Amino acid sequence: MAALDSDSDEDLVSYGTGLEPLEEGERPKKPIPLQDQTVRDEKGRYKRFHGAFSGGFSAGYFNTVGSKEGWTPSSFVSSRQNRADKSVLGPEDFMDEEDLSEFGIAPKSIVTTDDFASKTKDRIREKARQLAAATAPIPGATLLDDLITPAKLSIGFELLRKMGWKEGQGIGPRVKRRPRRQKPDPGVKIYGCALPPGGSEGSEDEDDDYLPENVTFAPKDVTPVDFTPKDNVHGLAYKGLDPHQALFGTSGEHFNLFSGGPEETSNLLGDIGVNKGRKLGISGQAFGVGALEEEDDDIYAMETLSKYDTVLKDEEPGDGLYGWTAPRQYKSQKESEKDLRYIGKILDGFSLASKPLSSKKVYPPPELPRDYRPVHYFRPVVAATSENSHLLQVLSESAGKPTNDPGTHSRHQLNACKRGELLGETPIQGAPTSVLEFLSQKDKERLKEVKQATDLKAAQLRARSLAQSASGSRPQPSSPDVGHCSWHMALSGGTATTRTSNFKPFAKDPAKQKRYEEFLVNMKRGQKDALERCLDPGMTEWERGRERDEFARAALLYASSHSTLSSRFTHAKEEDDSDQVEVPRDQENDVSDKQSAVKMKMFGKLTRDAFEWHPDKLLCKRFNVPDPYPDSTLVGLPRVKRDKYSVFNFLTIPETASSPVTQASSEKVPQHRGSDKSRKPSRWDTSKEEKKEDSISEFLSLARSKVGPAKPEPSPSVNKEEERAMESVSNKVVNKDVDSQTEGEGSRPSMDLFKAIFASSSDEKSSSSEDEEGDSEDDQEGTREADSKSSQETDLAEASSVAQASEPAPQEPAPFFPIQKMQIDEREAFGPRLPPVFCPNARQKLEAPLKEKHKKNKEKHKTKKEHKRKKEKKKKHRKHKHKGKQKNKKAEKSSSSESTDSSDSHSEEGPADLSPQELLRRLKRLPLRRQ
Amino acid sequence: GRRPSNPAWCSPVDGNYCLTCGSDKTLKLWNPLRGTLLRTYSGHGYEVLDAAGSFDNSSLCSGGGDKAVVLWDVASGQVVRKFRGHAGKVNTVQFNEEATVILSGSIDSTIRCWDCRSRKPEPIQTLDEARDGISSVKVSDHEVLAGSVDGRVRRYDLRMGQLFSDYVGSPITCICFSRDGQCTLVSSLDSTLRLLDKDTGELLGEYTGHKNKEYKLDCCLSERDTHVVSCSEDGKVFFWDLVEGALALALPVGPGVVQSLAYHPMEPCLLTAMGGSIQCWREETYEAEGAPG
């Protein structure tokens, strides 16, 4: 402590702390009495002798945690900004300075770490471990840990290795010499004294000289001789009680356990085994043998005579210890022989193998045939089209793949019904009870009629899909759109394998899926009875009919759904094993009519979809906007749950799509042709029209063969539509209502019917519950209303629900059904893009008794009025919630439309068959907001 | 990058600053009138595709090819927050009026609403109605307007709780509100700009003559809604009279594609971006100044 007093003379050197200079008139301070003198540390705390971790009782700030201000957490540090500074808290962070000081438990003096230390272990850790081992419930439990230690190399080893050094080599520049012989020649025996080390190399020079001169070798490895001075008074090589072994012998040299020989190991392990009762496992020979201990034999196990050389013999030449005869730890001759084989140092954690590795037998490579060319030849990949399906089949057969022939089922592909069929059993009648049996006779008849219609339709569908697949194989003109389309078509007409691998509509029911695949295969081969052949004969007629319809639809659907599915790949958000998917309740409409509207520059109602959309509550808050749906927990578009693998799922999408639930645009977006719905057009589908006309003749003829009365005439759609619009001016009311109704029913009836019968209860329940939870009741009403409105076939829905309840339909005259159905079916059979070619039908409609039509109209209006009333109610209900401009406008509009019911009714439906002029006229009538 | 730089008037209120972003992974704040670089903001991992400033000039947001949306502090130049969640490039970012929410439209066909107030890593809401990438997003006090490559303009009305979807047909490159909030200007890849009535979706005007077939080019309205301005791929900026739809001016900017433009909120002053440089155009009484991007 030499403080230089700068103020005073610089020549003087003063030692110690100077007293503070006394001020004038101040009384000299009393010295502090001895009992009051305390030692404090730099922070003013009483000096302690222990830190918190080393037994100190006054931890922290005066026996509290934290600081003077109380417990303060370390201030928050953003991990974003100082990511690099973020450190994991170690025990040091909780230690006092005392603990870190020289005498604490974690002294901060610089020591070499394990990486650089050669062999010495961390002593403290070692001690702690030994203590833990001794006091552990199972003594010696750490034995296993000792046995299994990670091979850890010191940093020197690693550095050397990086420099190219290998285990067993010496260090230094490579030298030009012959490789040292690793093993002594077994035949040569040297008696007497070992040769001097230099001589061995010289002798090696004499024999084999096949190595070229320019090859250098690593220098010989030198095993350092451990010259530990003997500093005790024991006899030579006597080892007293090993302090490590005193604590169960869990020392660092754990591999000595085994290399030490059998006696030693057994001894050690035996100790552990016997002395289980003892807390401290001090054992060892120095303590003699206890009264209860049996084993008496090798009291001086450490030094057997076998450890000493009794015979003068040559040391192993690879040892490097030429002539050095210090006692080694091997005991038996066998062991020494073992050591003989290996010259290098034994790695930490390794021991010598007791058995030599059996050398692997090396087989010569196979002889190549003479004409072998080392280039692989690929079989030509044959694109799968319907034309070359036979070629494909042949190819696949030649490749040894089993074809999907329905006749050659393997054992595992058969189900019970098929096995029964093969065995000649009669199909079980009782088991698959049909729903039909629960129906009344009248309903049965009606269902039968419907079913016939669907059968017919299925046949037509099949015809169409056949025609499609046929047309798909045709060469197409190569504009980009058409190119895409032809690819599309080729896919639709592609092999069953590609199809099924991509699209499995019946994945839930493997048997059904199989039948469906069969059906595809058959259809591709052009077999006309494809459907009938693949259907399960064990099923009831009703089931078969249903399945037939489903298959046909699914086959058609693949083409359409493919484009929609592939248009947007997203990750599966739902778990795959859940059976239901959430589908947006409202979806944007098909773009086809919108495209035409865009082309005609008729933006507005035609190009606009409006949906109910629920913003997040927080989003509303952030935007300073009142929540439009304060009661709803929904976010985004309202969603409904649908069966995942159901075909209905795919079928219903277009149907719901055409029903915007909110009445923002009270005029409905045009309904599509029924057949159009099953096919969701993508952007690329515009050119499909031309294609259709290509194949028109084909499938017309097919259809004609199926359906007698239908005689459609293909004609450009626009003209036809205009014609129709003109025509409709005269008999608008009559024609259009019937028309739109048929259109609305187009794709639905069978499905609706099926749903009502098969899936109704669960589906309705789920959707309604969803609505309830999601929204208030008026919304639910809205959905129902919209649904019924959009489908525009309340009558049929009613009928089906009635059928489900097994009650006779009260208000709907039954005879309408078949006629209607026939019309629908014919419609649906002839493609989405076809113009209204059903002149015979139209005529038929006109010819039908007017009375019935009026009745129908009246009914139609009645239902519509009901809807409107509902709508009004809803509007009132909502109006107090939010008074949007638009809403009011809507209300006006709908009230006005109420007064002019008939005219409005047909403006509400299907502008699809309106002429552009008509549309324009109507648009002009609408109130515009221009500035 | 396709868009080496992309100017945006940083301060929508007074228009004193301009913000550019580009493929050098940085945002740059400029004084466009003097052409001086004020600050560089770096922290994006890929090119920056869009940036916007808050109403009070205190923070910036940007989005880029690293799928992240970044909120910046203007003064310190630090990243305040980094929102991750988009599955693809972020094409467009916007603050809402009070700079409490960032809306980002991405190529993954979603718009995400990120909360600047809370520290939640998830967006408040994800608008995933679009079927294709979102190319442009604009925000008014209660609406979110989004143009998508699927050819639809979607307007989410928070006050009404409704979504209006207008079909345009061709992939939409840029949309904007008119300054009176009554119309939307839509530019699409059929080289057409359309002015639509916001409430009904009707077509009020159509502006053609420029070339926009492949790039995402910007369009905007002039400071008083008198003219429609659009970039073009033939190196010009086109001005149309809003009401008459007649081409008022084709301003030759340079040989390449005019990638982006921004119109001053108050004054007749236009920024254009072409090939890594930003140009500032003013009336003839002013002199045009160039600033290297």
Coordinates of N, CA and C in Angstrom, one line a residue, chain A residues 9 90 179 213 227 265 273 285 300 517 586 647 656 672 724 731 775 781 783 792 894 928:
Chain A
D9 N 6.1 17.0 -1.2 CA 7.4 16.9 -1.9 C 7.5 15.6 -2.7
G90 N -25.9 -18.9 -14.7 CA -25.3 -20.0 -14.1 C -25.3 -19.9 -12.6
P179 N 8.6 -48.8 -43.8 CA 7.7 -48.9 -42.6 C 8.2 -49.9 -41.6
E213 N 11.3 -45.3 -53.6 CA 12.2 -44.4 -52.8 C 11.5 -43.2 -52.3
F227 N 8.9 -42.1 -15.8 CA 9.9 -42.2 -14.7 C 9.4 -41.5 -13.5
T265 N -11.3 -57.9 -10.6 CA -12.6 -57.4 -10.9 C -13.6 -58.1 -10.0
G273 N -20.9 -56.0 -3.8 CA -22.0 -56.8 -3.6 C -22.2 -57.2 -2.2
Q285 N -7.4 -54.4 0.9 CA -6.7 -55.4 1.6 C -5.9 -54.9 2.8
Y300 N -2.9 -60.2 -0.8 CA -2.0 -59.4 -1.4 C -2.2 -59.4 -2.9
E517 N -62.4 -47.6 -58.0 CA -61.2 -47.7 -58.9 C -61.5 -48.7 -60.0
D586 N -70.0 -19.5 -47.4 CA -70.3 -18.8 -48.6 C -69.0 -18.8 -49.4
V647 N -68.6 -37.3 -50.8 CA -68.7 -36.7 -52.1 C -69.6 -35.5 -52.1
T656 N -73.8 -24.0 -52.5 CA -73.8 -23.0 -51.4 C -73.1 -21.7 -52.0
H672 N -76.7 -21.0 -61.7 CA -76.1 -21.7 -62.9 C -76.9 -22.9 -63.3
R724 N -83.8 -16.8 -76.6 CA -84.7 -17.2 -75.5 C -85.2 -15.9 -74.8
N731 N -93.7 -14.7 -72.9 CA -94.2 -15.6 -71.8 C -93.2 -15.7 -70.7
D775 N -73.3 -17.8 -33.9 CA -74.0 -16.5 -34.2 C -75.4 -16.5 -33.5
E781 N -81.3 -18.0 -39.0 CA -82.5 -17.9 -39.8 C -82.0 -17.5 -41.2
T783 N -79.3 -18.2 -42.7 CA -78.7 -19.3 -43.4 C -79.8 -20.2 -44.0
Q792 N -83.8 -23.0 -54.3 CA -85.0 -22.8 -55.1 C -85.7 -24.1 -55.3
S894 N -86.1 -3.9 -51.4 CA -86.9 -5.1 -51.2 C -88.4 -4.8 -51.0
L928 N -77.7 4.8 -59.6 CA -76.3 4.9 -59.6 C -75.8 6.0 -58.8

